Short mmCIF file of C-alpha atoms and ligand atoms in Angstrom, two decimals:
data_model
loop_
_atom_site.label_atom_id
_atom_site.label_comp_id
_atom_site.label_asym_id
_atom_site.label_seq_id
_atom_site.Cartn_x
_atom_site.Cartn_y
_atom_site.Cartn_z
CA MET A 1 -7.45 -12.17 12.79
CA ASN A 2 -10.11 -9.68 13.89
CA TYR A 3 -9.13 -7.01 11.39
CA ARG A 4 -11.50 -6.32 8.48
CA HIS A 5 -10.46 -3.66 6.03
CA ALA A 6 -14.09 -2.86 5.14
CA PHE A 7 -14.22 -0.72 8.33
CA HIS A 8 -11.31 1.39 7.10
CA ALA A 9 -11.56 1.44 3.29
CA GLY A 10 -10.97 4.88 1.79
CA ASN A 11 -9.58 6.45 4.97
CA HIS A 12 -6.58 8.80 4.96
CA ALA A 13 -4.18 5.85 5.18
CA ASP A 14 -5.74 4.22 2.10
CA VAL A 15 -5.51 7.52 0.22
CA LEU A 16 -1.77 7.77 0.92
CA LYS A 17 -1.12 4.08 0.26
CA HIS A 18 -3.11 3.92 -2.96
CA ILE A 19 -1.69 7.17 -4.40
CA VAL A 20 1.84 5.89 -3.77
CA LEU A 21 0.97 2.43 -5.14
CA LEU A 22 -0.33 3.86 -8.42
CA ALA A 23 2.69 6.17 -8.70
CA ILE A 24 5.01 3.16 -8.37
CA CYS A 25 3.02 1.17 -10.94
CA ASP A 26 3.12 4.01 -13.45
CA ALA A 27 6.87 4.42 -12.98
CA LEU A 28 7.38 0.68 -13.58
CA LEU A 29 5.21 0.85 -16.70
CA ALA A 30 7.48 3.45 -18.26
CA LYS A 31 9.43 0.47 -19.68
CA PRO A 32 7.79 -2.18 -21.88
CA ALA A 33 9.24 -5.19 -19.99
CA ALA A 34 6.71 -7.16 -17.93
CA VAL A 35 6.16 -6.50 -14.22
CA PHE A 36 5.35 -8.99 -11.42
CA ALA A 37 3.45 -7.58 -8.44
CA LEU A 38 3.03 -9.43 -5.14
CA ASP A 39 0.36 -8.08 -2.77
CA THR A 40 1.07 -9.94 0.49
CA HIS A 41 -1.97 -8.66 2.46
CA ALA A 42 -4.56 -8.10 -0.20
CA GLY A 43 -7.88 -7.80 1.61
CA ARG A 44 -11.08 -8.47 -0.35
CA GLY A 45 -10.13 -6.30 -3.34
CA LEU A 46 -13.30 -4.25 -3.55
CA TYR A 47 -15.28 -2.31 -0.91
CA ARG A 48 -18.53 -0.42 -0.61
CA LEU A 49 -18.47 2.86 1.26
CA ASP A 50 -22.22 2.61 1.98
CA ASP A 51 -22.13 -0.79 3.68
CA ALA A 52 -22.68 -1.18 7.41
CA GLN A 53 -18.99 -1.62 8.22
CA ALA A 54 -17.84 1.51 6.39
CA LEU A 55 -20.73 3.58 7.75
CA ARG A 56 -20.03 2.43 11.32
CA THR A 57 -16.61 4.11 11.36
CA GLY A 58 -17.24 6.83 8.76
CA GLU A 59 -13.49 6.87 8.08
CA ALA A 60 -13.85 7.43 4.34
CA ALA A 61 -15.57 10.76 5.03
CA ALA A 62 -12.26 12.14 6.31
CA GLY A 63 -10.32 10.39 3.55
CA VAL A 64 -11.27 9.79 -0.05
CA LEU A 65 -14.65 11.52 0.22
CA ARG A 66 -13.07 14.69 1.57
CA LEU A 67 -10.49 14.59 -1.21
CA LEU A 68 -13.24 14.19 -3.80
CA GLU A 69 -15.11 17.28 -2.58
CA ASP A 70 -12.35 19.62 -3.70
CA PRO A 71 -9.34 17.72 -5.06
CA PRO A 72 -6.04 19.61 -5.13
CA ARG A 73 -4.54 19.75 -8.61
CA HIS A 74 -1.69 17.25 -8.86
CA PRO A 75 -0.98 14.47 -11.38
CA LEU A 76 -0.77 11.76 -8.68
CA ILE A 77 -4.11 12.81 -7.18
CA ALA A 78 -5.69 12.98 -10.64
CA ARG A 79 -4.36 9.48 -11.37
CA TYR A 80 -5.84 8.10 -8.13
CA LEU A 81 -9.21 9.72 -8.76
CA GLU A 82 -9.21 8.41 -12.35
CA ALA A 83 -8.73 4.88 -10.98
CA LEU A 84 -11.48 5.46 -8.40
CA GLN A 85 -13.82 6.64 -11.15
CA ALA A 86 -13.00 3.56 -13.26
CA CYS A 87 -13.86 1.37 -10.25
CA ARG A 88 -17.14 3.22 -9.73
CA THR A 89 -18.05 2.95 -13.40
CA ALA A 90 -17.52 -0.81 -13.21
CA HIS A 91 -18.93 -1.53 -9.74
CA GLY A 92 -21.22 1.33 -8.72
CA ASP A 93 -21.01 4.84 -7.30
CA THR A 94 -20.19 3.85 -3.73
CA SER A 95 -17.47 1.33 -4.51
CA TYR A 96 -13.87 1.77 -3.42
CA PRO A 97 -10.93 -0.16 -4.93
CA GLY A 98 -8.57 -2.17 -2.77
CA SER A 99 -4.90 -2.59 -3.64
CA PRO A 100 -5.41 -5.73 -5.82
CA TRP A 101 -8.05 -3.91 -7.86
CA LEU A 102 -5.71 -0.93 -8.34
CA LEU A 103 -2.86 -3.22 -9.39
CA ALA A 104 -5.10 -4.97 -11.90
CA HIS A 105 -6.33 -1.60 -13.18
CA ALA A 106 -2.85 -0.13 -13.57
CA LEU A 107 -0.91 -3.09 -14.92
CA ARG A 108 -0.97 -4.43 -18.50
CA SER A 109 -1.99 -7.69 -20.15
CA HIS A 110 1.57 -9.11 -20.04
CA ASP A 111 2.12 -8.20 -16.37
CA ARG A 112 1.27 -10.63 -13.54
CA ILE A 113 -0.17 -10.12 -10.07
CA ALA A 114 -0.09 -12.50 -7.10
CA THR A 115 -2.39 -11.62 -4.21
CA CYS A 116 -2.43 -13.27 -0.76
CA GLU A 117 -5.15 -13.10 1.85
CA LEU A 118 -5.17 -15.25 4.98
CA HIS A 119 -8.77 -14.73 6.13
CA PRO A 120 -10.92 -17.35 4.34
CA GLY A 121 -13.97 -15.09 3.88
CA GLU A 122 -11.91 -12.19 2.54
CA ALA A 123 -9.96 -14.55 0.27
CA ALA A 124 -13.24 -15.95 -1.13
CA GLU A 125 -14.42 -12.40 -1.93
CA LEU A 126 -11.08 -11.67 -3.57
CA LYS A 127 -11.37 -14.80 -5.72
CA ALA A 128 -14.85 -13.71 -6.81
CA VAL A 129 -13.53 -10.29 -7.88
CA PHE A 130 -10.68 -11.71 -9.98
CA GLY A 131 -12.12 -15.03 -11.15
CA GLY A 132 -12.12 -13.89 -14.78
CA ASP A 133 -8.71 -12.17 -14.87
CA PRO A 134 -5.93 -14.52 -16.04
CA ARG A 135 -3.25 -12.04 -14.89
CA VAL A 136 -4.28 -12.26 -11.23
CA ALA A 137 -3.55 -15.26 -8.99
CA VAL A 138 -5.39 -15.31 -5.66
CA HIS A 139 -3.69 -17.28 -2.88
CA ALA A 140 -5.60 -17.97 0.34
CA ARG A 141 -2.37 -18.14 2.32
CA ASP A 142 0.00 -16.31 4.61
CA GLY A 143 1.58 -13.39 2.75
CA TYR A 144 4.93 -13.76 4.50
CA ASP A 145 5.16 -17.42 3.49
CA ALA A 146 4.36 -16.27 -0.04
CA VAL A 147 7.48 -14.08 -0.07
CA ARG A 148 9.48 -17.29 0.35
CA ALA A 149 7.33 -19.33 -2.05
CA LEU A 150 6.75 -16.84 -4.87
CA LEU A 151 9.98 -14.81 -5.06
CA PRO A 152 11.73 -14.78 -7.41
CA PRO A 153 8.85 -15.44 -9.82
CA ARG A 154 8.88 -19.02 -11.15
CA GLY A 155 7.36 -21.03 -13.97
CA PRO A 156 6.00 -18.87 -16.81
CA GLU A 157 6.71 -15.79 -14.65
CA ALA A 158 10.42 -16.59 -14.37
CA ARG A 159 10.93 -14.41 -17.47
CA ILE A 160 9.85 -11.33 -15.45
CA HIS A 161 12.70 -9.32 -13.98
CA ARG A 162 10.93 -6.21 -12.71
CA GLY A 163 8.59 -6.12 -9.79
CA LEU A 164 6.78 -4.66 -6.88
CA VAL A 165 5.97 -6.10 -3.46
CA LEU A 166 3.21 -4.42 -1.44
CA VAL A 167 3.15 -5.31 2.27
CA ASP A 168 0.09 -3.96 4.06
CA PRO A 169 -0.49 -5.91 7.29
CA PRO A 170 -3.09 -5.04 9.93
CA TYR A 171 -0.47 -4.62 12.73
CA GLU A 172 -2.82 -6.25 15.24
CA ALA A 173 0.17 -7.45 17.29
CA GLN A 174 2.10 -4.22 16.73
CA LEU A 175 5.68 -4.96 17.76
CA GLU A 176 5.80 -8.51 16.44
CA GLU A 177 4.41 -7.41 13.08
CA PHE A 178 7.23 -4.88 12.60
CA ASP A 179 9.77 -7.65 13.25
CA THR A 180 8.00 -9.94 10.78
CA VAL A 181 7.90 -7.21 8.12
CA VAL A 182 11.63 -6.52 8.44
CA ALA A 183 12.45 -10.24 8.28
CA ALA A 184 10.24 -10.68 5.19
CA ALA A 185 11.86 -7.72 3.43
CA ARG A 186 15.35 -9.02 4.24
CA ASP A 187 14.49 -12.45 2.90
CA GLY A 188 12.58 -11.18 -0.14
CA LEU A 189 15.31 -8.74 -1.18
CA ALA A 190 17.89 -11.52 -0.93
CA ARG A 191 15.68 -13.63 -3.21
CA TRP A 192 14.81 -10.93 -5.73
CA PRO A 193 17.08 -7.90 -5.17
CA GLN A 194 15.73 -5.63 -7.89
CA ALA A 195 12.11 -5.46 -6.67
CA CYS A 196 10.62 -2.28 -5.31
CA TRP A 197 8.98 -2.84 -1.90
CA ALA A 198 6.19 -0.66 -0.57
CA ILE A 199 5.52 -1.30 3.13
CA TRP A 200 2.66 0.51 4.83
CA TYR A 201 2.79 1.27 8.55
CA PRO A 202 0.48 3.07 10.99
CA ILE A 203 1.60 6.05 13.09
CA LYS A 204 0.24 6.66 16.55
CA ARG A 205 3.29 8.21 18.22
CA ARG A 206 6.07 8.56 15.69
CA ARG A 207 8.81 7.93 18.22
CA ALA A 208 7.42 4.42 18.74
CA LEU A 209 8.55 3.73 15.15
CA HIS A 210 12.20 4.54 15.76
CA PRO A 211 13.29 0.95 16.55
CA PHE A 212 11.62 -0.19 13.29
CA LEU A 213 12.99 2.57 11.06
CA ARG A 214 16.50 2.32 12.57
CA ARG A 215 16.76 -1.21 11.17
CA ILE A 216 15.88 -0.23 7.60
CA PRO A 217 19.32 1.01 6.42
CA GLY A 218 20.65 -2.45 7.30
CA LEU A 219 18.38 -4.14 4.75
CA PRO A 220 19.94 -5.23 1.45
CA ALA A 221 18.14 -2.52 -0.57
CA LYS A 222 19.93 0.04 -2.75
CA SER A 223 17.79 2.84 -1.34
CA ALA A 224 15.06 3.41 1.25
CA LEU A 225 12.58 6.29 1.38
CA VAL A 226 9.82 7.06 3.88
CA ALA A 227 6.73 9.06 2.94
CA GLU A 228 4.45 9.91 5.87
CA LEU A 229 1.15 11.73 6.21
CA LEU A 230 0.04 12.74 9.70
CA VAL A 231 -3.51 14.09 9.73
CA ARG A 232 -3.09 15.31 13.32
CA PRO A 233 -0.22 15.55 15.81
CA ASP A 234 1.26 12.19 16.78
CA ASP A 235 0.51 12.75 20.47
CA SER A 236 -1.94 9.95 21.21
CA PRO A 237 -1.04 6.25 21.32
CA LEU A 238 -4.74 5.39 21.25
CA ARG A 239 -5.59 6.23 17.66
CA MET A 240 -4.03 6.22 14.22
CA ASN A 241 -2.81 9.78 13.69
CA GLY A 242 -1.25 9.06 10.33
CA SER A 243 0.61 6.47 8.36
CA GLY A 244 3.68 5.96 6.28
CA MET A 245 4.95 4.14 3.26
CA LEU A 246 8.43 2.70 3.51
CA LEU A 247 9.75 2.35 -0.04
CA LEU A 248 12.73 0.09 -0.70
CA ASN A 249 14.35 0.53 -4.13
CA PRO A 250 11.75 3.15 -5.15
CA PRO A 251 11.58 4.17 -8.81
CA TRP A 252 13.76 7.04 -9.99
CA GLN A 253 12.31 10.50 -9.27
CA LEU A 254 9.39 9.17 -7.20
CA ASP A 255 10.71 11.27 -4.30
CA ALA A 256 10.21 14.49 -6.26
CA ARG A 257 6.63 13.53 -7.16
CA LEU A 258 5.85 12.67 -3.54
CA ALA A 259 7.47 15.88 -2.27
CA SER A 260 4.90 17.91 -4.17
CA VAL A 261 1.83 15.78 -3.35
CA LEU A 262 2.32 15.20 0.40
CA PRO A 263 1.79 18.86 1.42
CA LEU A 264 -1.39 18.96 -0.66
CA LEU A 265 -2.72 15.83 1.07
CA ALA A 266 -1.81 17.17 4.52
CA GLY A 267 -3.59 20.41 3.67
CA ARG A 268 -6.72 18.72 2.37
CA LEU A 269 -7.07 15.74 4.75
CA GLY A 270 -5.35 17.14 7.83
CA GLU A 271 -6.72 18.66 11.00
CA PRO A 272 -4.82 21.44 12.83
CA GLY A 273 -1.30 20.16 13.48
CA ALA A 274 -1.19 17.93 10.37
CA SER A 275 2.22 17.33 8.86
CA TRP A 276 4.11 15.20 6.37
CA ARG A 277 7.59 13.80 6.04
CA LEU A 278 9.71 12.56 3.15
CA ASP A 279 13.16 11.26 4.07
CA TRP A 280 15.78 8.98 2.61
CA LEU A 281 16.82 6.40 5.19
CA ARG A 282 19.34 5.20 2.64
CA SER A 283 20.11 7.51 -0.27
CA PRO A 284 20.28 6.08 -3.79
CA PRO A 285 23.83 5.26 -4.98
N1 LIG B 1 -3.90 -4.07 0.98
C1 LIG B 1 -5.34 -3.91 1.10
C2 LIG B 1 -5.74 -2.65 0.37
O1 LIG B 1 -4.96 -1.69 0.30
O2 LIG B 1 -6.86 -2.64 -0.17
C3 LIG B 1 -5.79 -3.88 2.53
C4 LIG B 1 -5.27 -4.98 3.37
S1 LIG B 1 -5.75 -4.97 5.07
C5 LIG B 1 -4.88 -3.60 5.71
C6 LIG B 1 -4.83 -6.34 5.70
C7 LIG B 1 -5.37 -7.69 5.28
O3 LIG B 1 -4.39 -8.67 5.60
C8 LIG B 1 -6.64 -8.14 5.96
O4 LIG B 1 -7.60 -8.45 4.99
C9 LIG B 1 -6.25 -9.39 6.76
O5 LIG B 1 -7.27 -10.38 6.77
C10 LIG B 1 -5.05 -9.87 5.98
N2 LIG B 1 -4.05 -10.64 6.73
C11 LIG B 1 -3.72 -10.60 8.04
N3 LIG B 1 -2.64 -11.36 8.28
C12 LIG B 1 -2.27 -11.88 7.08
C13 LIG B 1 -1.19 -12.73 6.67
N4 LIG B 1 -0.27 -13.18 7.54
N5 LIG B 1 -1.10 -13.05 5.36
C14 LIG B 1 -2.01 -12.59 4.46
N6 LIG B 1 -3.05 -11.80 4.80
C15 LIG B 1 -3.16 -11.43 6.10
#
């Protein structure tokens, strides 16, 4: 448990993840029925891009800050920057929203959000951010255990039939984490088949992902889409060259929206050799 997201907040992987997350939320909100969102690896919820951790890596400079300098025109980018601005209006000009903050920003008063964070210090920060929001439950617990414990939604939330599960682990023990993610998705989809799952993964060398992605069509999801952003060629196993979002049961037409935004992100955030990929691993029925 050495990973702290404060070192990486607002980097190119966060930009991809948070743009896709907001796009999924907005698609779910197209219908009035309530939504339940489970964020299995929530982090602390709110970051500062001028704190010592963020400044030590400077990763946001090549991510959200570069995007802000000259944002390409696209509705999904505009939506993300609108949420960033709302966060900055509420928390100061150098703040950056984590996934729980974005969920709370995007979702409505009758929607519900469960967030899980295993690190006690990060969980305490998360509780402080959402102490006054009755829609958000903060669980200082293992996010994979929460898939078993919280899906399908129970108690007052049992009335909710539409949902989203965000899985954003640190991949500290790379190969084991991929196995754990696949097992959690298999179990969670069996428990609550209609949910949309958004699973983030890092890319060093893309071919190292083949064993993981080959297993995805075997999951009990109706459809599976991958959206990847490589900011440089995937030729070094020593650094994160890009990242991907694996989307199980993605909302209708999300693929078309991502197809138009990914080239813009690769163009704006990428170095020479940047690329993107959008592929169905299982096509919708
Ligand atoms: N989703 C966050 C966002 O987009 O703002 C960032 C999350 S960060 C990549 C991963 C977080 O998962 C870390 O804060 C780490 O402490 C936490 N974590 C690690 N293992 C966990 C587990 N098994 N269950 C819940 N949280 C875990």
